[in-house]
């Protein structure tokens, strides 16, 4: 085997929308040669127990992710701002349907 | 958690199952009438269920043998899923056969306690795959044919067969898609992958003629509105096969497989069709087209009975190898030598521990 074929398929992230779920949820990753194959593989790996009705795949290197080093600056500031939750406010009895 | 309530307005389900994975399973036969349709002979309907069930069982077994040997982890799952789909179809068909036959046999009895000559699967299903290209070529042929068959079977007068077919159509559609994608990927890939994919589709074509030859049981059930005449799937098969191979830049429909209809033209066509490749390929095609295909016509014309037995089957298998399409086929219980090997494995435990339960 002089012309041995070496390859490593790129990594894809898989998002599945559950049968009656509202949004696509990240369920894992897989390797595939292209988007078409990634969808096939995602179907075979992540929906074989009747989990989903819709699949998204995206190349892992196309995902821009926040860095763990930014954690303080990114997320800590929202930790003490209770008033951003609607439940922070008392709703007057005169406001219906909430 | 009162802010979860906002979501309730968006769904009509009050339970938690909308968040759960793997819920909402359905029984494909729920509410289906199980009466045997008028005009259908019980024994023949049972035999027909076994034909379609055996195709699925033996193909499934061959696919299972690939698990742990496939080139990628993802394809392990894909092939295992396909094998399980087919096993599920086999079980439903065997269960229907048992119900119709009414002789006290069950699914296991059909799978594990029958002799080689009692299996009715087409010989395409029992062929061993030399490599992954052979696997996807064979799977493409099988799924294309079975999809055409099941699609028509959804209109069967037997409500159970119609329901099994309706379930199977969705599964086999994916099998065909999976196989076609690989055939195109490899055929239209590198020089080496193209060459090996071409060799694989060429190796499958001699096994195709048998798929479209109706058994007398099938023909009688066609008249009762229960079965599908396999000859009626030919046009769809040829069309899909030709389109996938064209997309894969593979040699168009090789003459060997269509020789059953026009054997005299098989020889001359082999040359030009194979012209893209080296001379050796063209020669191979010519040989296949002229030999076994003519034998098929002659053999069928003579009307060989199923009683020819295993001796003939073994002889054909050993003598013709990949091109074993002469004479009576798998629908008559005549199989290639590979079938004995499959059954030795498939029935191994049932033979060594008869009636064992655990």
Short mmCIF file of C-alpha atoms in Angstrom, two decimals:
data_model
loop_
_atom_site.label_atom_id
_atom_site.label_comp_id
_atom_site.label_asym_id
_atom_site.label_seq_id
_atom_site.Cartn_x
_atom_site.Cartn_y
_atom_site.Cartn_z
CA UNK A 1 0.00 0.00 0.00
CA UNK A 2 2.25 2.76 -1.23
CA UNK A 3 -0.56 5.22 -1.89
CA UNK A 4 -2.16 4.92 1.51
CA UNK A 5 -5.05 7.34 1.85
CA UNK A 6 -4.89 9.47 4.97
CA UNK A 7 -7.77 11.55 6.01
CA UNK A 8 -9.48 13.07 8.96
CA UNK A 9 -13.00 14.27 8.33
CA UNK A 10 -13.87 17.64 9.84
CA UNK A 11 -15.86 17.84 13.04
CA UNK A 12 -19.52 18.91 13.04
CA UNK A 13 -21.73 19.98 15.91
CA UNK A 14 -25.22 18.52 15.94
CA UNK A 15 -28.41 20.21 17.12
CA UNK A 16 -31.67 18.29 17.35
CA UNK A 17 -35.15 19.61 17.90
CA UNK A 18 -37.08 17.12 20.02
CA UNK A 19 -40.50 16.00 18.91
CA UNK A 20 -42.40 18.62 20.84
CA UNK A 21 -39.50 20.67 22.05
CA UNK A 22 -39.33 24.29 21.15
CA UNK A 23 -35.75 24.80 20.11
CA UNK A 24 -32.82 22.87 18.69
CA UNK A 25 -30.59 21.52 21.43
CA UNK A 26 -26.92 20.67 21.08
CA UNK A 27 -26.63 16.90 21.39
CA UNK A 28 -23.04 16.18 20.41
CA UNK A 29 -20.63 16.11 17.54
CA UNK A 30 -19.53 13.81 14.74
CA UNK A 31 -17.14 13.58 11.83
CA UNK A 32 -18.24 13.79 8.21
CA UNK A 33 -16.85 14.75 4.82
CA UNK A 34 -19.47 17.43 4.12
CA UNK A 35 -22.82 18.81 5.26
CA UNK A 36 -24.85 16.21 3.42
CA UNK A 37 -22.98 13.35 5.04
CA UNK A 38 -23.08 15.12 8.39
CA UNK A 39 -26.89 15.21 8.25
CA UNK A 40 -27.00 11.50 7.41
CA UNK A 41 -24.64 10.68 10.23
CA UNK A 42 -26.50 12.90 12.67
CA UNK A 43 -29.71 11.12 11.79
CA UNK A 44 -28.04 7.77 12.36
CA UNK A 45 -26.24 8.68 15.57
CA UNK A 46 -28.55 11.05 17.37
CA UNK A 47 -32.14 10.34 16.33
CA UNK A 48 -32.26 6.56 16.34
CA UNK A 49 -34.40 6.43 19.47
CA UNK A 50 -37.12 8.65 18.11
CA UNK A 51 -35.60 11.80 19.56
CA UNK A 52 -36.04 14.37 16.89
CA UNK A 53 -38.01 16.00 14.15
CA UNK A 54 -35.34 18.39 12.87
CA UNK A 55 -31.55 18.42 12.72
CA UNK A 56 -29.03 21.19 12.28
CA UNK A 57 -25.36 20.50 11.67
CA UNK A 58 -22.63 23.10 11.64
CA UNK A 59 -18.89 22.79 11.15
CA UNK A 60 -17.28 23.03 14.57
CA UNK A 61 -14.65 25.43 13.27
CA UNK A 62 -17.44 27.73 12.09
CA UNK A 63 -18.67 28.11 15.64
CA UNK A 64 -17.36 31.21 17.34
CA UNK A 65 -17.28 30.47 21.05
CA UNK A 66 -16.72 32.64 24.07
CA UNK A 67 -13.46 32.01 25.80
CA UNK A 68 -13.32 30.63 29.35
CA UNK A 69 -10.96 33.50 30.10
CA UNK A 70 -13.74 35.97 29.37
CA UNK A 71 -16.05 34.37 31.89
CA UNK A 72 -15.76 37.12 34.48
CA UNK A 73 -16.31 39.99 32.09
CA UNK A 74 -18.98 38.19 30.08
CA UNK A 75 -21.19 36.60 32.67
CA UNK A 76 -20.50 37.81 36.19
CA UNK A 77 -22.07 41.27 35.69
CA UNK A 78 -25.55 39.80 35.17
CA UNK A 79 -25.38 37.87 38.42
CA UNK A 80 -26.76 40.61 40.65
CA UNK A 81 -29.38 42.16 38.39
CA UNK A 82 -32.55 40.56 39.60
CA UNK A 83 -34.66 43.31 38.01
CA UNK A 84 -33.93 41.86 34.57
CA UNK A 85 -36.26 38.95 35.36
CA UNK A 86 -39.91 39.74 34.79
CA UNK A 87 -40.71 37.85 38.00
CA UNK A 88 -38.89 40.56 39.91
CA UNK A 89 -41.90 42.79 39.48
CA UNK A 90 -45.14 42.46 41.35
CA UNK A 91 -48.00 42.38 38.88
CA UNK A 92 -51.02 44.42 39.84
CA UNK A 93 -54.25 42.42 40.10
CA UNK A 94 -55.79 44.73 37.53
CA UNK A 95 -53.49 43.40 34.77
CA UNK A 96 -55.06 40.24 33.33
CA UNK A 97 -53.59 37.33 31.30
CA UNK A 98 -50.07 37.32 32.70
CA UNK B 1 -40.36 28.67 38.30
CA UNK B 2 -43.33 30.79 37.39
CA UNK B 3 -41.64 32.18 34.29
CA UNK B 4 -41.86 28.72 32.69
CA UNK B 5 -45.55 29.39 32.31
CA UNK B 6 -44.91 31.65 29.36
CA UNK B 7 -44.07 28.56 27.31
CA UNK B 8 -47.34 26.85 28.02
CA UNK B 9 -49.07 29.21 25.65
CA UNK B 10 -46.85 27.96 22.85
CA UNK B 11 -47.70 24.28 23.17
CA UNK B 12 -50.92 22.38 23.46
CA UNK B 13 -49.34 19.72 25.65
CA UNK B 14 -49.65 20.10 29.38
CA UNK B 15 -47.42 17.12 30.20
CA UNK B 16 -43.63 17.01 30.43
CA UNK B 17 -43.19 14.66 27.51
CA UNK B 18 -42.48 17.52 25.14
CA UNK B 19 -39.09 17.76 26.74
CA UNK B 20 -38.37 14.05 26.78
CA UNK B 21 -36.31 12.30 24.17
CA UNK B 22 -37.45 9.00 22.78
CA UNK B 23 -41.15 9.31 23.47
CA UNK B 24 -44.16 8.88 21.26
CA UNK B 25 -43.44 5.43 19.83
CA UNK B 26 -46.19 3.98 17.67
CA UNK B 27 -47.17 0.44 16.74
CA UNK B 28 -47.26 0.25 12.92
CA UNK B 29 -49.97 -2.41 13.04
CA UNK B 30 -52.23 -0.70 15.56
CA UNK B 31 -55.86 -1.00 14.50
CA UNK B 32 -55.09 -2.93 11.32
CA UNK B 33 -57.58 -5.57 10.23
CA UNK B 34 -55.87 -8.96 10.25
CA UNK B 35 -58.40 -10.92 8.20
CA UNK B 36 -57.10 -12.78 5.15
CA UNK B 37 -58.45 -11.01 2.05
CA UNK B 38 -60.93 -12.79 -0.22
CA UNK B 39 -59.42 -14.62 -3.15
CA UNK B 40 -56.06 -15.17 -1.45
CA UNK B 41 -54.95 -18.68 -0.56
CA UNK B 42 -53.69 -18.82 3.02
CA UNK B 43 -50.68 -20.99 2.21
CA UNK B 44 -49.71 -18.78 -0.69
CA UNK B 45 -50.09 -15.58 1.30
CA UNK B 46 -47.88 -17.09 4.02
CA UNK B 47 -45.31 -18.09 1.39
CA UNK B 48 -45.33 -14.58 -0.04
CA UNK B 49 -44.76 -13.06 3.40
CA UNK B 50 -41.80 -15.41 3.80
CA UNK B 51 -40.34 -14.33 0.44
CA UNK B 52 -40.34 -10.66 1.45
CA UNK B 53 -39.34 -11.53 5.00
CA UNK B 54 -36.45 -13.72 3.93
CA UNK B 55 -35.11 -10.96 1.67
CA UNK B 56 -35.05 -8.65 4.68
CA UNK B 57 -33.65 -11.24 7.10
CA UNK B 58 -30.75 -12.38 4.94
CA UNK B 59 -29.87 -8.86 3.78
CA UNK B 60 -29.96 -7.76 7.40
CA UNK B 61 -27.62 -10.58 8.38
CA UNK B 62 -25.11 -9.62 5.70
CA UNK B 63 -25.23 -6.01 6.89
CA UNK B 64 -24.75 -7.08 10.50
CA UNK B 65 -21.58 -8.87 9.48
CA UNK B 66 -20.17 -5.47 8.49
CA UNK B 67 -20.58 -3.98 11.95
CA UNK B 68 -17.14 -3.39 13.57
CA UNK B 69 -15.57 -3.66 10.09
CA UNK B 70 -16.77 -0.41 8.56
CA UNK B 71 -14.43 2.45 7.68
CA UNK B 72 -15.94 5.01 10.07
CA UNK B 73 -17.74 4.92 13.41
CA UNK B 74 -20.63 6.90 11.95
CA UNK B 75 -21.13 4.32 9.20
CA UNK B 76 -21.14 1.53 11.77
CA UNK B 77 -24.26 3.10 13.19
CA UNK B 78 -25.76 3.75 9.78
CA UNK B 79 -25.35 0.15 8.62
CA UNK B 80 -26.46 -1.22 11.99
CA UNK B 81 -29.59 0.95 11.81
CA UNK B 82 -30.36 -0.27 8.31
CA UNK B 83 -29.82 -3.88 9.37
CA UNK B 84 -32.18 -3.36 12.31
CA UNK B 85 -34.82 -1.76 10.08
CA UNK B 86 -34.72 -4.80 7.82
CA UNK B 87 -34.79 -7.20 10.76
CA UNK B 88 -37.89 -5.39 11.98
CA UNK B 89 -39.52 -5.80 8.57
CA UNK B 90 -38.62 -9.50 8.58
CA UNK B 91 -40.21 -9.95 12.01
CA UNK B 92 -43.47 -8.30 10.97
CA UNK B 93 -43.62 -10.37 7.79
CA UNK B 94 -42.81 -13.61 9.63
CA UNK B 95 -45.45 -12.79 12.23
CA UNK B 96 -47.98 -12.29 9.43
CA UNK B 97 -46.92 -15.56 7.81
CA UNK B 98 -47.35 -17.37 11.12
CA UNK B 99 -50.78 -15.85 11.67
CA UNK B 100 -51.97 -16.70 8.17
CA UNK B 101 -50.44 -20.16 8.14
CA UNK B 102 -51.96 -21.02 11.51
CA UNK B 103 -49.69 -24.02 12.00
CA UNK B 104 -48.27 -22.94 15.33
CA UNK B 105 -44.96 -21.70 13.96
CA UNK B 106 -43.60 -18.36 15.14
CA UNK B 107 -41.01 -15.85 13.92
CA UNK B 108 -38.15 -17.82 15.45
CA UNK B 109 -39.30 -21.03 13.80
CA UNK B 110 -39.10 -19.38 10.40
CA UNK B 111 -35.72 -17.78 11.02
CA UNK B 112 -33.96 -20.55 12.91
CA UNK B 113 -35.64 -23.84 12.10
CA UNK B 114 -35.91 -23.85 8.33
CA UNK B 115 -33.48 -25.57 5.99
CA UNK B 116 -31.70 -23.73 3.20
CA UNK B 117 -34.10 -24.95 0.51
CA UNK B 118 -37.05 -23.49 2.42
CA UNK B 119 -35.69 -19.95 2.33
CA UNK B 120 -37.16 -17.84 -0.44
CA UNK B 121 -34.83 -14.82 -0.50
CA UNK B 122 -33.39 -13.56 -3.78
CA UNK B 123 -29.72 -14.36 -4.16
CA UNK B 124 -28.68 -10.70 -4.25
CA UNK B 125 -29.24 -10.65 -0.49
CA UNK B 126 -26.86 -13.51 0.30
CA UNK B 127 -23.83 -12.37 -1.66
CA UNK B 128 -20.79 -11.55 0.48
CA UNK B 129 -19.36 -8.08 -0.06
CA UNK B 130 -15.71 -7.96 -1.08
CA UNK B 131 -15.32 -4.38 0.17
CA UNK B 132 -17.30 -1.30 1.17
CA UNK B 133 -17.94 -0.36 -2.48
CA UNK B 134 -19.53 -3.78 -3.05
CA UNK B 135 -21.62 -3.27 0.07
CA UNK B 136 -23.06 0.09 -1.04
CA UNK B 137 -23.57 -1.10 -4.62
CA UNK B 138 -25.51 -4.12 -3.39
CA UNK B 139 -27.43 -2.05 -0.87
CA UNK B 140 -28.35 0.47 -3.56
CA UNK B 141 -29.66 -2.31 -5.80
CA UNK B 142 -31.56 -3.98 -2.96
CA UNK B 143 -33.07 -0.81 -1.54
CA UNK B 144 -34.06 0.56 -4.96
CA UNK B 145 -35.82 -2.68 -5.80
CA UNK B 146 -37.44 -3.12 -2.41
CA UNK B 147 -38.63 0.47 -2.29
CA UNK B 148 -40.31 0.05 -5.69
CA UNK B 149 -41.87 -3.16 -4.41
CA UNK B 150 -43.05 -1.86 -1.02
CA UNK B 151 -44.35 1.33 -2.57
CA UNK B 152 -46.72 -0.70 -4.72
CA UNK B 153 -47.48 -3.08 -1.87
CA UNK B 154 -49.05 -0.25 0.14
CA UNK B 155 -52.09 -0.78 -2.10
CA UNK B 156 -52.27 -4.49 -1.24
CA UNK B 157 -55.64 -6.08 -0.54
CA UNK B 158 -54.06 -7.56 2.58
CA UNK B 159 -54.26 -4.76 5.16
CA UNK B 160 -51.34 -6.14 7.17
CA UNK B 161 -49.03 -6.29 4.15
CA UNK B 162 -50.14 -2.79 3.21
CA UNK B 163 -49.32 -1.52 6.71
CA UNK B 164 -45.95 -3.29 6.80
CA UNK B 165 -45.16 -1.84 3.39
CA UNK B 166 -46.16 1.67 4.44
CA UNK B 167 -43.78 1.46 7.39
CA UNK B 168 -41.06 -0.08 5.22
CA UNK B 169 -41.28 2.57 2.52
CA UNK B 170 -40.06 5.25 4.93
CA UNK B 171 -37.19 3.08 6.11
CA UNK B 172 -36.05 1.84 2.73
CA UNK B 173 -36.23 5.34 1.26
CA UNK B 174 -33.46 6.25 3.67
CA UNK B 175 -31.50 3.07 2.90
CA UNK B 176 -31.56 3.92 -0.78
CA UNK B 177 -30.55 7.49 -0.08
CA UNK B 178 -27.64 6.38 2.10
CA UNK B 179 -26.38 3.89 -0.49
CA UNK B 180 -26.83 6.29 -3.40
CA UNK B 181 -24.88 8.98 -1.61
CA UNK B 182 -21.95 6.64 -1.13
CA UNK B 183 -22.07 5.29 -4.68
CA UNK B 184 -21.95 8.85 -6.02
CA UNK B 185 -19.26 9.89 -3.55
CA UNK B 186 -16.99 6.99 -4.41
CA UNK B 187 -17.81 6.83 -8.12
CA UNK B 188 -17.23 10.56 -8.56
CA UNK B 189 -14.27 10.55 -6.19
CA UNK B 190 -10.63 9.77 -6.85
CA UNK B 191 -9.37 7.63 -9.72
CA UNK B 192 -8.94 4.70 -7.36
CA UNK B 193 -12.36 5.02 -5.73
CA UNK B 194 -13.99 5.37 -9.17
CA UNK B 195 -12.31 2.21 -10.39
CA UNK B 196 -13.33 0.21 -7.31
CA UNK B 197 -16.90 1.54 -7.33
CA UNK B 198 -17.21 0.61 -11.01
CA UNK B 199 -15.95 -2.89 -10.27
CA UNK B 200 -18.54 -3.15 -7.48
CA UNK B 201 -21.55 -2.08 -9.56
CA UNK B 202 -20.38 -4.35 -12.36
CA UNK B 203 -20.21 -7.25 -9.91
CA UNK B 204 -23.77 -6.62 -8.72
CA UNK B 205 -25.44 -6.41 -12.14
CA UNK B 206 -25.47 -10.17 -12.87
CA UNK B 207 -27.58 -10.60 -9.72
CA UNK B 208 -30.24 -8.13 -10.79
CA UNK B 209 -32.16 -10.12 -13.41
CA UNK B 210 -33.53 -12.45 -10.73
CA UNK B 211 -35.20 -9.55 -8.90
CA UNK B 212 -37.74 -9.03 -11.66
CA UNK B 213 -38.74 -12.63 -12.32
CA UNK B 214 -42.09 -13.40 -10.69
CA UNK B 215 -42.65 -16.68 -8.88
CA UNK B 216 -45.89 -18.45 -9.71
CA UNK B 217 -47.13 -17.79 -6.15
CA UNK B 218 -46.55 -14.09 -6.65
CA UNK B 219 -48.43 -14.10 -9.95
CA UNK B 220 -51.45 -15.81 -8.40
CA UNK B 221 -51.46 -13.32 -5.51
CA UNK B 222 -51.11 -10.44 -7.95
CA UNK B 223 -54.39 -11.55 -9.47
CA UNK B 224 -55.94 -11.52 -5.98
CA UNK B 225 -54.72 -7.95 -5.52
CA UNK B 226 -52.46 -8.97 -2.66
CA UNK B 227 -48.94 -9.12 -4.11
CA UNK B 228 -46.82 -6.96 -6.38
CA UNK B 229 -45.51 -8.35 -9.65
CA UNK B 230 -41.74 -7.81 -9.38
CA UNK B 231 -41.59 -7.34 -13.14
CA UNK B 232 -43.57 -4.14 -12.61
CA UNK B 233 -40.70 -2.65 -10.58
CA UNK B 234 -38.24 -3.00 -13.44
CA UNK B 235 -38.82 0.38 -15.03
CA UNK B 236 -38.45 2.31 -11.79
CA UNK B 237 -35.39 0.29 -10.84
CA UNK B 238 -33.66 0.86 -14.18
CA UNK B 239 -34.42 4.57 -14.02
CA UNK B 240 -33.07 5.08 -10.49
CA UNK B 241 -30.08 2.82 -11.04
CA UNK B 242 -29.15 4.62 -14.25
CA UNK B 243 -29.54 8.05 -12.71
CA UNK B 244 -27.44 7.27 -9.63
CA UNK B 245 -24.71 5.67 -11.73
CA UNK B 246 -24.72 8.62 -14.11
CA UNK B 247 -24.38 11.03 -11.18
CA UNK B 248 -21.52 8.85 -9.95
CA UNK B 249 -19.82 9.13 -13.38
CA UNK B 250 -19.99 5.36 -13.58
CA UNK B 251 -20.54 3.47 -16.81
CA UNK B 252 -24.25 3.65 -17.69
CA UNK B 253 -26.48 0.69 -17.03
CA UNK B 254 -24.28 -2.26 -18.00
CA UNK B 255 -25.77 -4.45 -20.69
CA UNK B 256 -25.43 -7.63 -18.65
CA UNK B 257 -28.34 -6.74 -16.38
CA UNK B 258 -30.78 -5.81 -19.13
CA UNK B 259 -29.82 -8.83 -21.20
CA UNK B 260 -32.74 -10.78 -19.76
CA UNK B 261 -35.02 -8.82 -22.06
CA UNK B 262 -32.81 -8.57 -25.10
CA UNK B 263 -29.97 -11.07 -24.85
CA UNK B 264 -28.96 -10.71 -28.49
CA UNK B 265 -27.98 -7.08 -27.97
CA UNK B 266 -25.94 -7.68 -24.88
CA UNK B 267 -22.72 -8.57 -26.63
CA UNK B 268 -22.36 -5.69 -29.07
CA UNK B 269 -23.37 -3.11 -26.48
CA UNK B 270 -20.71 -4.15 -24.06
CA UNK B 271 -17.92 -2.75 -26.16
CA UNK B 272 -18.97 0.90 -26.54
CA UNK B 273 -20.46 1.10 -23.07
CA UNK B 274 -17.22 -0.05 -21.53
CA UNK B 275 -15.15 2.09 -23.85
CA UNK B 276 -14.16 4.60 -21.17
CA UNK B 277 -12.29 1.96 -19.28
CA UNK B 278 -9.48 -0.35 -20.21
CA UNK B 279 -10.15 -3.17 -22.64
CA UNK B 280 -10.28 -5.76 -19.89
CA UNK B 281 -13.45 -4.23 -18.45
CA UNK B 282 -15.24 -4.31 -21.77
CA UNK B 283 -14.30 -7.93 -22.18
CA UNK B 284 -15.65 -8.81 -18.79
CA UNK B 285 -18.97 -7.15 -19.56
CA UNK B 286 -19.27 -8.95 -22.85
CA UNK B 287 -18.68 -12.23 -21.13
CA UNK B 288 -21.26 -11.64 -18.44
CA UNK B 289 -23.82 -10.37 -20.88
CA UNK B 290 -23.58 -13.29 -23.20
CA UNK B 291 -23.27 -16.11 -20.70
CA UNK B 292 -25.43 -16.20 -17.59
CA UNK B 293 -28.15 -13.93 -18.94
CA UNK B 294 -28.92 -16.25 -21.84
CA UNK B 295 -28.81 -19.11 -19.41
CA UNK B 296 -31.44 -17.35 -17.34
CA UNK B 297 -33.84 -17.08 -20.23
CA UNK B 298 -33.41 -20.68 -21.20
CA UNK B 299 -33.71 -21.87 -17.63
CA UNK B 300 -36.88 -19.95 -16.91
CA UNK B 301 -38.46 -20.99 -20.17
CA UNK B 302 -37.99 -24.60 -19.19
CA UNK B 303 -39.82 -23.88 -15.93
CA UNK B 304 -37.60 -25.52 -13.32
CA UNK B 305 -39.45 -26.62 -10.23
CA UNK B 306 -38.37 -25.82 -6.70
CA UNK B 307 -37.73 -29.53 -6.30
CA UNK B 308 -34.42 -29.31 -8.15
CA UNK B 309 -32.98 -29.08 -4.70
CA UNK B 310 -29.93 -27.96 -2.88
CA UNK B 311 -27.53 -29.93 -5.03
CA UNK B 312 -28.23 -27.73 -8.01
CA UNK B 313 -28.08 -24.62 -5.85
CA UNK B 314 -24.66 -25.51 -4.50
CA UNK B 315 -23.44 -26.34 -7.96
CA UNK B 316 -24.61 -23.03 -9.39
CA UNK B 317 -23.14 -21.08 -6.55
CA UNK B 318 -19.76 -22.71 -6.79
CA UNK B 319 -19.63 -22.66 -10.55
CA UNK B 320 -20.78 -19.12 -11.32
CA UNK B 321 -19.65 -17.27 -8.25
CA UNK B 322 -20.84 -13.67 -8.45
CA UNK B 323 -22.79 -14.27 -11.64
CA UNK B 324 -25.10 -16.94 -10.30
CA UNK B 325 -28.30 -16.01 -12.07
CA UNK B 326 -28.94 -19.02 -14.21
CA UNK B 327 -31.89 -21.33 -13.77
CA UNK B 328 -34.28 -21.27 -10.83
CA UNK B 329 -33.55 -18.61 -8.25
CA UNK B 330 -33.86 -17.90 -4.58
CA UNK B 331 -37.65 -17.61 -4.80
CA UNK B 332 -37.64 -21.35 -5.57
CA UNK B 333 -35.29 -22.10 -2.70
CA UNK B 334 -32.23 -22.44 -4.92
CA UNK B 335 -29.37 -20.53 -3.36
CA UNK B 336 -25.68 -19.87 -3.81
CA UNK B 337 -23.05 -21.61 -1.72
CA UNK B 338 -22.92 -18.51 0.49
CA UNK B 339 -26.35 -19.30 1.91
CA UNK B 340 -25.16 -22.35 3.85
CA UNK B 341 -22.49 -20.23 5.49
CA UNK B 342 -25.05 -17.55 6.43
CA UNK B 343 -27.44 -20.08 7.94
CA UNK B 344 -24.65 -21.81 9.86
CA UNK B 345 -24.02 -18.50 11.60
CA UNK B 346 -27.64 -17.28 11.81
CA UNK B 347 -28.95 -20.58 13.14
CA UNK B 348 -25.85 -21.61 15.10
CA UNK B 349 -27.24 -20.99 18.57
CA UNK B 350 -30.68 -22.35 17.72
CA UNK B 351 -29.06 -25.56 16.45
CA UNK B 352 -26.72 -26.08 19.38
CA UNK B 353 -29.29 -25.17 22.05
CA UNK B 354 -32.63 -26.28 20.59
CA UNK B 355 -35.53 -24.47 22.20
CA UNK B 356 -33.15 -22.55 24.46
CA UNK B 357 -34.61 -19.52 26.23
CA UNK B 358 -32.78 -16.94 28.31
#
